[in-house]
């Protein structure tokens, strides 16, 4: 049986996460060399129908060596539904959206979202990977559609958003991040705000637990992620 007791031999853990979390996960990782992190491209969030297959491929790859597999994803528009660890325990955050990781908990994310509906969040990873709205225009849409159409498409996608909020997680110099986030807010005529991330506690939990019932689902080998798990 796998034990969470730090005095025991630590299980080999595979964490499968979005690459935009890399600054926070690598900072939180410290000397946890028993954890191997597999990063998947952030663009999967924009095509959630492709996510289950890609995540499953990583789970199957990790199954070759890991004692425990952890997903660094929330439900993410059903992007992890159907994912199964066939031989190991599968740990899944009880979050609909991975922004909760940056704010410390699902409850903290709900409180922030309810106080400011229509918020588009940015983090150091989103900006450094050029996955902010302007970055998507410049590096994804413009090469395919041309500048004018690219801007129109993104503005249509964001038409219900009213705020750009930068989450400062303390993992990168804030000045360049703030400048880029404000450029996004100005271009899309949104209100700019900035909040501090609530420490890296959730990222530490992803890496090392404890995987408590309040924060995580613990699926037995062969059990699959379902949408129903997140309802209620």
JSON list of C-alpha atoms in Angstrom, two decimals:
[
{"chain": "A", "resi": 1, "resn": "UNK", "atom": "CA", "xyz": [0.00, 0.00, 0.00]},
{"chain": "A", "resi": 2, "resn": "UNK", "atom": "CA", "xyz": [1.29, 3.48, -0.85]},
{"chain": "A", "resi": 3, "resn": "UNK", "atom": "CA", "xyz": [1.87, 5.60, 2.22]},
{"chain": "A", "resi": 4, "resn": "UNK", "atom": "CA", "xyz": [1.79, 9.37, 2.57]},
{"chain": "A", "resi": 5, "resn": "UNK", "atom": "CA", "xyz": [4.16, 9.15, 5.56]},
{"chain": "A", "resi": 6, "resn": "UNK", "atom": "CA", "xyz": [7.29, 11.12, 4.73]},
{"chain": "A", "resi": 7, "resn": "UNK", "atom": "CA", "xyz": [9.37, 8.68, 6.79]},
{"chain": "A", "resi": 8, "resn": "UNK", "atom": "CA", "xyz": [8.55, 5.85, 4.42]},
{"chain": "A", "resi": 9, "resn": "UNK", "atom": "CA", "xyz": [10.24, 5.28, 1.10]},
{"chain": "A", "resi": 10, "resn": "UNK", "atom": "CA", "xyz": [8.66, 7.88, -1.13]},
{"chain": "A", "resi": 11, "resn": "UNK", "atom": "CA", "xyz": [6.57, 6.53, -4.02]},
{"chain": "A", "resi": 12, "resn": "UNK", "atom": "CA", "xyz": [7.57, 7.46, -7.53]},
{"chain": "A", "resi": 13, "resn": "UNK", "atom": "CA", "xyz": [5.12, 10.13, -8.63]},
{"chain": "A", "resi": 14, "resn": "UNK", "atom": "CA", "xyz": [4.29, 11.25, -12.16]},
{"chain": "A", "resi": 15, "resn": "UNK", "atom": "CA", "xyz": [2.60, 14.64, -12.41]},
{"chain": "A", "resi": 16, "resn": "UNK", "atom": "CA", "xyz": [0.97, 15.52, -15.74]},
{"chain": "A", "resi": 17, "resn": "UNK", "atom": "CA", "xyz": [0.37, 19.26, -16.02]},
{"chain": "A", "resi": 18, "resn": "UNK", "atom": "CA", "xyz": [-0.09, 22.17, -18.40]},
{"chain": "A", "resi": 19, "resn": "UNK", "atom": "CA", "xyz": [3.15, 23.92, -19.34]},
{"chain": "A", "resi": 20, "resn": "UNK", "atom": "CA", "xyz": [1.84, 27.31, -18.14]},
{"chain": "A", "resi": 21, "resn": "UNK", "atom": "CA", "xyz": [2.26, 26.00, -14.58]},
{"chain": "A", "resi": 22, "resn": "UNK", "atom": "CA", "xyz": [5.96, 25.35, -15.08]},
{"chain": "A", "resi": 23, "resn": "UNK", "atom": "CA", "xyz": [7.23, 28.47, -13.21]},
{"chain": "A", "resi": 24, "resn": "UNK", "atom": "CA", "xyz": [5.17, 27.59, -10.13]},
{"chain": "A", "resi": 25, "resn": "UNK", "atom": "CA", "xyz": [5.72, 23.83, -10.22]},
{"chain": "A", "resi": 26, "resn": "UNK", "atom": "CA", "xyz": [9.47, 24.10, -10.67]},
{"chain": "A", "resi": 27, "resn": "UNK", "atom": "CA", "xyz": [9.69, 26.58, -7.79]},
{"chain": "A", "resi": 28, "resn": "UNK", "atom": "CA", "xyz": [7.58, 24.31, -5.57]},
{"chain": "A", "resi": 29, "resn": "UNK", "atom": "CA", "xyz": [9.42, 21.17, -6.62]},
{"chain": "A", "resi": 30, "resn": "UNK", "atom": "CA", "xyz": [12.66, 21.94, -4.75]},
{"chain": "A", "resi": 31, "resn": "UNK", "atom": "CA", "xyz": [14.37, 18.64, -3.90]},
{"chain": "A", "resi": 32, "resn": "UNK", "atom": "CA", "xyz": [11.44, 16.36, -4.68]},
{"chain": "A", "resi": 33, "resn": "UNK", "atom": "CA", "xyz": [13.42, 14.25, -7.11]},
{"chain": "A", "resi": 34, "resn": "UNK", "atom": "CA", "xyz": [11.00, 11.35, -6.81]},
{"chain": "A", "resi": 35, "resn": "UNK", "atom": "CA", "xyz": [8.50, 13.40, -8.84]},
{"chain": "A", "resi": 36, "resn": "UNK", "atom": "CA", "xyz": [8.71, 13.47, -12.62]},
{"chain": "A", "resi": 37, "resn": "UNK", "atom": "CA", "xyz": [6.67, 16.18, -14.31]},
{"chain": "A", "resi": 38, "resn": "UNK", "atom": "CA", "xyz": [5.27, 15.78, -17.80]},
{"chain": "A", "resi": 39, "resn": "UNK", "atom": "CA", "xyz": [4.23, 19.10, -19.35]},
{"chain": "A", "resi": 40, "resn": "UNK", "atom": "CA", "xyz": [1.60, 19.31, -22.08]},
{"chain": "A", "resi": 41, "resn": "UNK", "atom": "CA", "xyz": [1.12, 22.30, -24.36]},
{"chain": "A", "resi": 42, "resn": "UNK", "atom": "CA", "xyz": [-1.29, 25.00, -23.21]},
{"chain": "A", "resi": 43, "resn": "UNK", "atom": "CA", "xyz": [-2.98, 25.07, -26.61]},
{"chain": "A", "resi": 44, "resn": "UNK", "atom": "CA", "xyz": [-4.91, 21.94, -25.60]},
{"chain": "A", "resi": 45, "resn": "UNK", "atom": "CA", "xyz": [-7.15, 24.20, -23.52]},
{"chain": "A", "resi": 46, "resn": "UNK", "atom": "CA", "xyz": [-8.38, 25.75, -26.74]},
{"chain": "A", "resi": 47, "resn": "UNK", "atom": "CA", "xyz": [-9.25, 22.35, -28.20]},
{"chain": "A", "resi": 48, "resn": "UNK", "atom": "CA", "xyz": [-10.62, 20.42, -25.19]},
{"chain": "A", "resi": 49, "resn": "UNK", "atom": "CA", "xyz": [-11.88, 17.64, -27.45]},
{"chain": "A", "resi": 50, "resn": "UNK", "atom": "CA", "xyz": [-8.21, 16.73, -28.05]},
{"chain": "A", "resi": 51, "resn": "UNK", "atom": "CA", "xyz": [-7.20, 16.85, -24.41]},
{"chain": "A", "resi": 52, "resn": "UNK", "atom": "CA", "xyz": [-8.38, 13.43, -23.16]},
{"chain": "A", "resi": 53, "resn": "UNK", "atom": "CA", "xyz": [-6.36, 11.58, -25.77]},
{"chain": "A", "resi": 54, "resn": "UNK", "atom": "CA", "xyz": [-3.20, 13.61, -25.12]},
{"chain": "A", "resi": 55, "resn": "UNK", "atom": "CA", "xyz": [-3.51, 13.33, -21.36]},
{"chain": "A", "resi": 56, "resn": "UNK", "atom": "CA", "xyz": [-4.23, 9.60, -21.62]},
{"chain": "A", "resi": 57, "resn": "UNK", "atom": "CA", "xyz": [-1.10, 9.12, -23.72]},
{"chain": "A", "resi": 58, "resn": "UNK", "atom": "CA", "xyz": [0.95, 10.73, -20.96]},
{"chain": "A", "resi": 59, "resn": "UNK", "atom": "CA", "xyz": [-0.78, 8.66, -18.28]},
{"chain": "A", "resi": 60, "resn": "UNK", "atom": "CA", "xyz": [0.04, 5.48, -20.19]},
{"chain": "A", "resi": 61, "resn": "UNK", "atom": "CA", "xyz": [3.65, 6.61, -20.58]},
{"chain": "A", "resi": 62, "resn": "UNK", "atom": "CA", "xyz": [3.94, 7.39, -16.88]},
{"chain": "A", "resi": 63, "resn": "UNK", "atom": "CA", "xyz": [2.39, 4.03, -15.98]},
{"chain": "A", "resi": 64, "resn": "UNK", "atom": "CA", "xyz": [5.61, 2.34, -17.00]},
{"chain": "A", "resi": 65, "resn": "UNK", "atom": "CA", "xyz": [7.47, 3.61, -13.92]},
{"chain": "A", "resi": 66, "resn": "UNK", "atom": "CA", "xyz": [5.18, 5.51, -11.53]},
{"chain": "A", "resi": 67, "resn": "UNK", "atom": "CA", "xyz": [3.63, 4.28, -8.31]},
{"chain": "A", "resi": 68, "resn": "UNK", "atom": "CA", "xyz": [1.14, 7.15, -8.35]},
{"chain": "A", "resi": 69, "resn": "UNK", "atom": "CA", "xyz": [-0.10, 9.45, -11.13]},
{"chain": "A", "resi": 70, "resn": "UNK", "atom": "CA", "xyz": [-1.36, 12.97, -10.44]},
{"chain": "A", "resi": 71, "resn": "UNK", "atom": "CA", "xyz": [-3.18, 15.21, -12.92]},
{"chain": "A", "resi": 72, "resn": "UNK", "atom": "CA", "xyz": [-2.31, 18.89, -12.79]},
{"chain": "A", "resi": 73, "resn": "UNK", "atom": "CA", "xyz": [-5.61, 19.74, -14.42]},
{"chain": "A", "resi": 74, "resn": "UNK", "atom": "CA", "xyz": [-9.09, 20.67, -13.31]},
{"chain": "A", "resi": 75, "resn": "UNK", "atom": "CA", "xyz": [-12.10, 19.45, -15.27]},
{"chain": "A", "resi": 76, "resn": "UNK", "atom": "CA", "xyz": [-11.07, 22.01, -17.95]},
{"chain": "A", "resi": 77, "resn": "UNK", "atom": "CA", "xyz": [-14.17, 21.95, -20.19]},
{"chain": "A", "resi": 78, "resn": "UNK", "atom": "CA", "xyz": [-14.33, 18.15, -19.86]},
{"chain": "A", "resi": 79, "resn": "UNK", "atom": "CA", "xyz": [-10.76, 17.92, -21.15]},
{"chain": "A", "resi": 80, "resn": "UNK", "atom": "CA", "xyz": [-9.89, 15.11, -18.74]},
{"chain": "A", "resi": 81, "resn": "UNK", "atom": "CA", "xyz": [-13.15, 13.13, -18.90]},
{"chain": "A", "resi": 82, "resn": "UNK", "atom": "CA", "xyz": [-12.46, 9.47, -19.60]},
{"chain": "A", "resi": 83, "resn": "UNK", "atom": "CA", "xyz": [-8.82, 9.56, -18.52]},
{"chain": "A", "resi": 84, "resn": "UNK", "atom": "CA", "xyz": [-7.89, 6.34, -16.70]},
{"chain": "A", "resi": 85, "resn": "UNK", "atom": "CA", "xyz": [-4.84, 5.03, -14.88]},
{"chain": "A", "resi": 86, "resn": "UNK", "atom": "CA", "xyz": [-5.13, 1.32, -15.47]},
{"chain": "A", "resi": 87, "resn": "UNK", "atom": "CA", "xyz": [-2.48, 0.14, -13.01]},
{"chain": "A", "resi": 88, "resn": "UNK", "atom": "CA", "xyz": [-2.00, 2.93, -10.48]},
{"chain": "A", "resi": 89, "resn": "UNK", "atom": "CA", "xyz": [-3.98, 5.23, -8.28]},
{"chain": "A", "resi": 90, "resn": "UNK", "atom": "CA", "xyz": [-4.96, 8.42, -10.14]},
{"chain": "A", "resi": 91, "resn": "UNK", "atom": "CA", "xyz": [-5.09, 11.69, -8.18]},
{"chain": "A", "resi": 92, "resn": "UNK", "atom": "CA", "xyz": [-7.34, 14.42, -9.64]},
{"chain": "A", "resi": 93, "resn": "UNK", "atom": "CA", "xyz": [-7.87, 17.96, -8.24]},
{"chain": "A", "resi": 94, "resn": "UNK", "atom": "CA", "xyz": [-11.43, 18.82, -7.22]},
{"chain": "A", "resi": 95, "resn": "UNK", "atom": "CA", "xyz": [-11.38, 21.94, -9.44]},
{"chain": "A", "resi": 96, "resn": "UNK", "atom": "CA", "xyz": [-13.28, 22.94, -12.53]},
{"chain": "A", "resi": 97, "resn": "UNK", "atom": "CA", "xyz": [-10.54, 25.34, -13.60]},
{"chain": "A", "resi": 98, "resn": "UNK", "atom": "CA", "xyz": [-6.80, 25.29, -12.97]},
{"chain": "A", "resi": 99, "resn": "UNK", "atom": "CA", "xyz": [-6.88, 28.99, -12.01]},
{"chain": "A", "resi": 100, "resn": "UNK", "atom": "CA", "xyz": [-7.84, 27.61, -8.59]},
{"chain": "A", "resi": 101, "resn": "UNK", "atom": "CA", "xyz": [-4.27, 26.30, -8.25]},
{"chain": "A", "resi": 102, "resn": "UNK", "atom": "CA", "xyz": [-2.87, 29.82, -8.55]},
{"chain": "A", "resi": 103, "resn": "UNK", "atom": "CA", "xyz": [-5.36, 31.23, -6.03]},
{"chain": "A", "resi": 104, "resn": "UNK", "atom": "CA", "xyz": [-4.80, 28.48, -3.47]},
{"chain": "A", "resi": 105, "resn": "UNK", "atom": "CA", "xyz": [-8.07, 26.56, -3.58]},
{"chain": "A", "resi": 106, "resn": "UNK", "atom": "CA", "xyz": [-11.29, 25.98, -5.48]},
{"chain": "A", "resi": 107, "resn": "UNK", "atom": "CA", "xyz": [-13.15, 28.03, -2.85]},
{"chain": "A", "resi": 108, "resn": "UNK", "atom": "CA", "xyz": [-10.78, 30.99, -3.27]},
{"chain": "A", "resi": 109, "resn": "UNK", "atom": "CA", "xyz": [-11.29, 30.89, -7.03]},
{"chain": "A", "resi": 110, "resn": "UNK", "atom": "CA", "xyz": [-15.08, 30.81, -6.62]},
{"chain": "A", "resi": 111, "resn": "UNK", "atom": "CA", "xyz": [-14.99, 33.81, -4.28]},
{"chain": "A", "resi": 112, "resn": "UNK", "atom": "CA", "xyz": [-12.79, 35.80, -6.63]},
{"chain": "A", "resi": 113, "resn": "UNK", "atom": "CA", "xyz": [-14.84, 34.92, -9.70]},
{"chain": "A", "resi": 114, "resn": "UNK", "atom": "CA", "xyz": [-18.13, 35.78, -7.97]},
{"chain": "A", "resi": 115, "resn": "UNK", "atom": "CA", "xyz": [-16.76, 39.15, -6.91]},
{"chain": "A", "resi": 116, "resn": "UNK", "atom": "CA", "xyz": [-15.63, 39.95, -10.44]},
{"chain": "A", "resi": 117, "resn": "UNK", "atom": "CA", "xyz": [-17.54, 37.99, -13.13]},
{"chain": "A", "resi": 118, "resn": "UNK", "atom": "CA", "xyz": [-16.20, 38.27, -16.65]},
{"chain": "A", "resi": 119, "resn": "UNK", "atom": "CA", "xyz": [-12.56, 37.92, -15.63]},
{"chain": "A", "resi": 120, "resn": "UNK", "atom": "CA", "xyz": [-9.79, 36.69, -17.93]},
{"chain": "A", "resi": 121, "resn": "UNK", "atom": "CA", "xyz": [-6.87, 35.60, -15.75]},
{"chain": "A", "resi": 122, "resn": "UNK", "atom": "CA", "xyz": [-3.21, 35.77, -16.73]},
{"chain": "A", "resi": 123, "resn": "UNK", "atom": "CA", "xyz": [-0.24, 34.20, -14.92]},
{"chain": "A", "resi": 124, "resn": "UNK", "atom": "CA", "xyz": [3.53, 34.32, -15.49]},
{"chain": "A", "resi": 125, "resn": "UNK", "atom": "CA", "xyz": [3.37, 31.08, -17.49]},
{"chain": "A", "resi": 126, "resn": "UNK", "atom": "CA", "xyz": [0.53, 32.26, -19.72]},
{"chain": "A", "resi": 127, "resn": "UNK", "atom": "CA", "xyz": [2.45, 35.40, -20.61]},
{"chain": "A", "resi": 128, "resn": "UNK", "atom": "CA", "xyz": [5.90, 33.81, -21.00]},
{"chain": "A", "resi": 129, "resn": "UNK", "atom": "CA", "xyz": [4.45, 31.13, -23.28]},
{"chain": "A", "resi": 130, "resn": "UNK", "atom": "CA", "xyz": [2.70, 33.88, -25.29]},
{"chain": "A", "resi": 131, "resn": "UNK", "atom": "CA", "xyz": [-0.71, 32.40, -24.55]},
{"chain": "A", "resi": 132, "resn": "UNK", "atom": "CA", "xyz": [-2.20, 35.72, -23.52]},
{"chain": "A", "resi": 133, "resn": "UNK", "atom": "CA", "xyz": [-4.85, 37.08, -25.97]},
{"chain": "A", "resi": 134, "resn": "UNK", "atom": "CA", "xyz": [-2.36, 39.28, -27.83]},
{"chain": "A", "resi": 135, "resn": "UNK", "atom": "CA", "xyz": [0.08, 36.39, -28.02]},
{"chain": "A", "resi": 136, "resn": "UNK", "atom": "CA", "xyz": [-2.59, 34.12, -29.48]},
{"chain": "A", "resi": 137, "resn": "UNK", "atom": "CA", "xyz": [-3.37, 36.75, -32.11]},
{"chain": "A", "resi": 138, "resn": "UNK", "atom": "CA", "xyz": [0.29, 37.20, -33.01]},
{"chain": "A", "resi": 139, "resn": "UNK", "atom": "CA", "xyz": [1.44, 33.59, -32.97]},
{"chain": "A", "resi": 140, "resn": "UNK", "atom": "CA", "xyz": [-1.64, 31.53, -33.75]},
{"chain": "A", "resi": 141, "resn": "UNK", "atom": "CA", "xyz": [-4.44, 33.43, -35.46]},
{"chain": "A", "resi": 142, "resn": "UNK", "atom": "CA", "xyz": [-2.50, 35.97, -37.54]},
{"chain": "A", "resi": 143, "resn": "UNK", "atom": "CA", "xyz": [-0.44, 33.38, -39.48]},
{"chain": "A", "resi": 144, "resn": "UNK", "atom": "CA", "xyz": [-3.67, 31.57, -40.36]},
{"chain": "A", "resi": 145, "resn": "UNK", "atom": "CA", "xyz": [-6.16, 34.38, -40.91]},
{"chain": "A", "resi": 146, "resn": "UNK", "atom": "CA", "xyz": [-4.22, 37.62, -41.32]},
{"chain": "A", "resi": 147, "resn": "UNK", "atom": "CA", "xyz": [-4.08, 40.40, -38.74]},
{"chain": "A", "resi": 148, "resn": "UNK", "atom": "CA", "xyz": [-7.50, 41.98, -39.22]},
{"chain": "A", "resi": 149, "resn": "UNK", "atom": "CA", "xyz": [-9.42, 38.72, -39.04]},
{"chain": "A", "resi": 150, "resn": "UNK", "atom": "CA", "xyz": [-7.23, 37.48, -36.18]},
{"chain": "A", "resi": 151, "resn": "UNK", "atom": "CA", "xyz": [-8.12, 40.52, -34.10]},
{"chain": "A", "resi": 152, "resn": "UNK", "atom": "CA", "xyz": [-11.81, 40.13, -34.90]},
{"chain": "A", "resi": 153, "resn": "UNK", "atom": "CA", "xyz": [-11.82, 36.45, -33.91]},
{"chain": "A", "resi": 154, "resn": "UNK", "atom": "CA", "xyz": [-10.17, 37.13, -30.57]},
{"chain": "A", "resi": 155, "resn": "UNK", "atom": "CA", "xyz": [-12.43, 40.08, -29.81]},
{"chain": "A", "resi": 156, "resn": "UNK", "atom": "CA", "xyz": [-15.43, 37.85, -30.49]},
{"chain": "A", "resi": 157, "resn": "UNK", "atom": "CA", "xyz": [-14.03, 35.22, -28.11]},
{"chain": "A", "resi": 158, "resn": "UNK", "atom": "CA", "xyz": [-13.55, 37.83, -25.39]},
{"chain": "A", "resi": 159, "resn": "UNK", "atom": "CA", "xyz": [-16.70, 39.88, -25.89]},
{"chain": "A", "resi": 160, "resn": "UNK", "atom": "CA", "xyz": [-18.23, 38.74, -22.60]},
{"chain": "A", "resi": 161, "resn": "UNK", "atom": "CA", "xyz": [-15.11, 39.50, -20.55]},
{"chain": "A", "resi": 162, "resn": "UNK", "atom": "CA", "xyz": [-14.76, 42.77, -18.68]},
{"chain": "A", "resi": 163, "resn": "UNK", "atom": "CA", "xyz": [-11.49, 42.38, -16.73]},
{"chain": "A", "resi": 164, "resn": "UNK", "atom": "CA", "xyz": [-7.92, 41.27, -17.32]},
{"chain": "A", "resi": 165, "resn": "UNK", "atom": "CA", "xyz": [-6.47, 40.12, -14.00]},
{"chain": "A", "resi": 166, "resn": "UNK", "atom": "CA", "xyz": [-2.79, 39.31, -13.56]},
{"chain": "A", "resi": 167, "resn": "UNK", "atom": "CA", "xyz": [-2.02, 36.80, -10.80]},
{"chain": "A", "resi": 168, "resn": "UNK", "atom": "CA", "xyz": [1.42, 37.57, -9.37]},
{"chain": "A", "resi": 169, "resn": "UNK", "atom": "CA", "xyz": [2.75, 34.24, -8.12]},
{"chain": "A", "resi": 170, "resn": "UNK", "atom": "CA", "xyz": [6.18, 35.61, -7.25]},
{"chain": "A", "resi": 171, "resn": "UNK", "atom": "CA", "xyz": [7.97, 33.39, -9.76]},
{"chain": "A", "resi": 172, "resn": "UNK", "atom": "CA", "xyz": [9.03, 36.09, -12.21]},
{"chain": "A", "resi": 173, "resn": "UNK", "atom": "CA", "xyz": [9.83, 39.79, -12.31]},
{"chain": "A", "resi": 174, "resn": "UNK", "atom": "CA", "xyz": [6.50, 41.57, -12.13]},
{"chain": "A", "resi": 175, "resn": "UNK", "atom": "CA", "xyz": [7.37, 44.62, -14.28]},
{"chain": "A", "resi": 176, "resn": "UNK", "atom": "CA", "xyz": [7.37, 42.95, -17.74]},
{"chain": "A", "resi": 177, "resn": "UNK", "atom": "CA", "xyz": [4.36, 40.83, -16.80]},
{"chain": "A", "resi": 178, "resn": "UNK", "atom": "CA", "xyz": [2.41, 43.88, -15.69]},
{"chain": "A", "resi": 179, "resn": "UNK", "atom": "CA", "xyz": [3.30, 45.75, -18.88]},
{"chain": "A", "resi": 180, "resn": "UNK", "atom": "CA", "xyz": [2.10, 42.91, -21.10]},
{"chain": "A", "resi": 181, "resn": "UNK", "atom": "CA", "xyz": [-1.07, 42.33, -19.09]},
{"chain": "A", "resi": 182, "resn": "UNK", "atom": "CA", "xyz": [-1.92, 46.03, -19.27]},
{"chain": "A", "resi": 183, "resn": "UNK", "atom": "CA", "xyz": [-1.34, 46.00, -23.03]},
{"chain": "A", "resi": 184, "resn": "UNK", "atom": "CA", "xyz": [-3.90, 43.23, -23.28]},
{"chain": "A", "resi": 185, "resn": "UNK", "atom": "CA", "xyz": [-6.38, 45.12, -21.13]},
{"chain": "A", "resi": 186, "resn": "UNK", "atom": "CA", "xyz": [-5.95, 48.32, -23.15]},
{"chain": "A", "resi": 187, "resn": "UNK", "atom": "CA", "xyz": [-6.25, 46.59, -26.51]},
{"chain": "A", "resi": 188, "resn": "UNK", "atom": "CA", "xyz": [-9.47, 44.80, -25.57]},
{"chain": "A", "resi": 189, "resn": "UNK", "atom": "CA", "xyz": [-10.89, 47.74, -23.61]},
{"chain": "A", "resi": 190, "resn": "UNK", "atom": "CA", "xyz": [-11.02, 45.82, -20.33]},
{"chain": "A", "resi": 191, "resn": "UNK", "atom": "CA", "xyz": [-10.37, 46.89, -16.77]},
{"chain": "A", "resi": 192, "resn": "UNK", "atom": "CA", "xyz": [-6.93, 45.85, -15.52]},
{"chain": "A", "resi": 193, "resn": "UNK", "atom": "CA", "xyz": [-6.40, 44.48, -12.04]},
{"chain": "A", "resi": 194, "resn": "UNK", "atom": "CA", "xyz": [-3.62, 42.63, -10.28]},
{"chain": "A", "resi": 195, "resn": "UNK", "atom": "CA", "xyz": [-3.81, 40.16, -7.41]},
{"chain": "A", "resi": 196, "resn": "UNK", "atom": "CA", "xyz": [-1.25, 38.16, -5.48]},
{"chain": "A", "resi": 197, "resn": "UNK", "atom": "CA", "xyz": [-1.28, 34.41, -5.77]},
{"chain": "A", "resi": 198, "resn": "UNK", "atom": "CA", "xyz": [-2.03, 32.78, -2.42]},
{"chain": "A", "resi": 199, "resn": "UNK", "atom": "CA", "xyz": [1.39, 31.12, -2.06]},
{"chain": "A", "resi": 200, "resn": "UNK", "atom": "CA", "xyz": [2.42, 27.97, -3.91]},
{"chain": "A", "resi": 201, "resn": "UNK", "atom": "CA", "xyz": [0.59, 25.71, -1.47]},
{"chain": "A", "resi": 202, "resn": "UNK", "atom": "CA", "xyz": [-1.64, 24.02, -4.02]},
{"chain": "A", "resi": 203, "resn": "UNK", "atom": "CA", "xyz": [1.31, 23.30, -6.31]},
{"chain": "A", "resi": 204, "resn": "UNK", "atom": "CA", "xyz": [3.13, 21.71, -3.37]},
{"chain": "A", "resi": 205, "resn": "UNK", "atom": "CA", "xyz": [0.06, 19.54, -2.79]},
{"chain": "A", "resi": 206, "resn": "UNK", "atom": "CA", "xyz": [0.10, 18.45, -6.43]},
{"chain": "A", "resi": 207, "resn": "UNK", "atom": "CA", "xyz": [3.71, 17.38, -6.04]},
{"chain": "A", "resi": 208, "resn": "UNK", "atom": "CA", "xyz": [3.70, 15.88, -2.57]},
{"chain": "A", "resi": 209, "resn": "UNK", "atom": "CA", "xyz": [0.22, 15.80, -1.07]},
{"chain": "A", "resi": 210, "resn": "UNK", "atom": "CA", "xyz": [-1.45, 15.40, 1.27]},
{"chain": "A", "resi": 211, "resn": "UNK", "atom": "CA", "xyz": [-4.12, 14.32, -1.21]},
{"chain": "A", "resi": 212, "resn": "UNK", "atom": "CA", "xyz": [-7.05, 14.99, 1.08]},
{"chain": "A", "resi": 213, "resn": "UNK", "atom": "CA", "xyz": [-10.67, 14.37, 0.16]},
{"chain": "A", "resi": 214, "resn": "UNK", "atom": "CA", "xyz": [-11.42, 18.09, 0.36]},
{"chain": "A", "resi": 215, "resn": "UNK", "atom": "CA", "xyz": [-8.98, 18.90, -2.45]},
{"chain": "A", "resi": 216, "resn": "UNK", "atom": "CA", "xyz": [-8.63, 15.75, -4.53]},
{"chain": "A", "resi": 217, "resn": "UNK", "atom": "CA", "xyz": [-10.38, 12.74, -5.98]},
{"chain": "A", "resi": 218, "resn": "UNK", "atom": "CA", "xyz": [-8.46, 9.49, -5.53]},
{"chain": "A", "resi": 219, "resn": "UNK", "atom": "CA", "xyz": [-9.37, 7.05, -8.29]},
{"chain": "A", "resi": 220, "resn": "UNK", "atom": "CA", "xyz": [-8.57, 3.37, -7.99]},
{"chain": "A", "resi": 221, "resn": "UNK", "atom": "CA", "xyz": [-6.76, 1.59, -10.84]},
{"chain": "A", "resi": 222, "resn": "UNK", "atom": "CA", "xyz": [-9.16, 1.23, -13.75]},
{"chain": "A", "resi": 223, "resn": "UNK", "atom": "CA", "xyz": [-11.53, 4.02, -12.66]},
{"chain": "A", "resi": 224, "resn": "UNK", "atom": "CA", "xyz": [-12.09, 6.86, -15.12]},
{"chain": "A", "resi": 225, "resn": "UNK", "atom": "CA", "xyz": [-12.59, 10.59, -14.65]},
{"chain": "A", "resi": 226, "resn": "UNK", "atom": "CA", "xyz": [-16.23, 11.57, -15.18]},
{"chain": "A", "resi": 227, "resn": "UNK", "atom": "CA", "xyz": [-18.00, 14.91, -15.40]},
{"chain": "A", "resi": 228, "resn": "UNK", "atom": "CA", "xyz": [-20.39, 13.80, -12.67]},
{"chain": "A", "resi": 229, "resn": "UNK", "atom": "CA", "xyz": [-17.53, 13.70, -10.14]},
{"chain": "A", "resi": 230, "resn": "UNK", "atom": "CA", "xyz": [-17.38, 17.51, -10.27]},
{"chain": "A", "resi": 231, "resn": "UNK", "atom": "CA", "xyz": [-21.10, 18.15, -9.88]},
{"chain": "A", "resi": 232, "resn": "UNK", "atom": "CA", "xyz": [-22.32, 19.09, -6.46]}
]
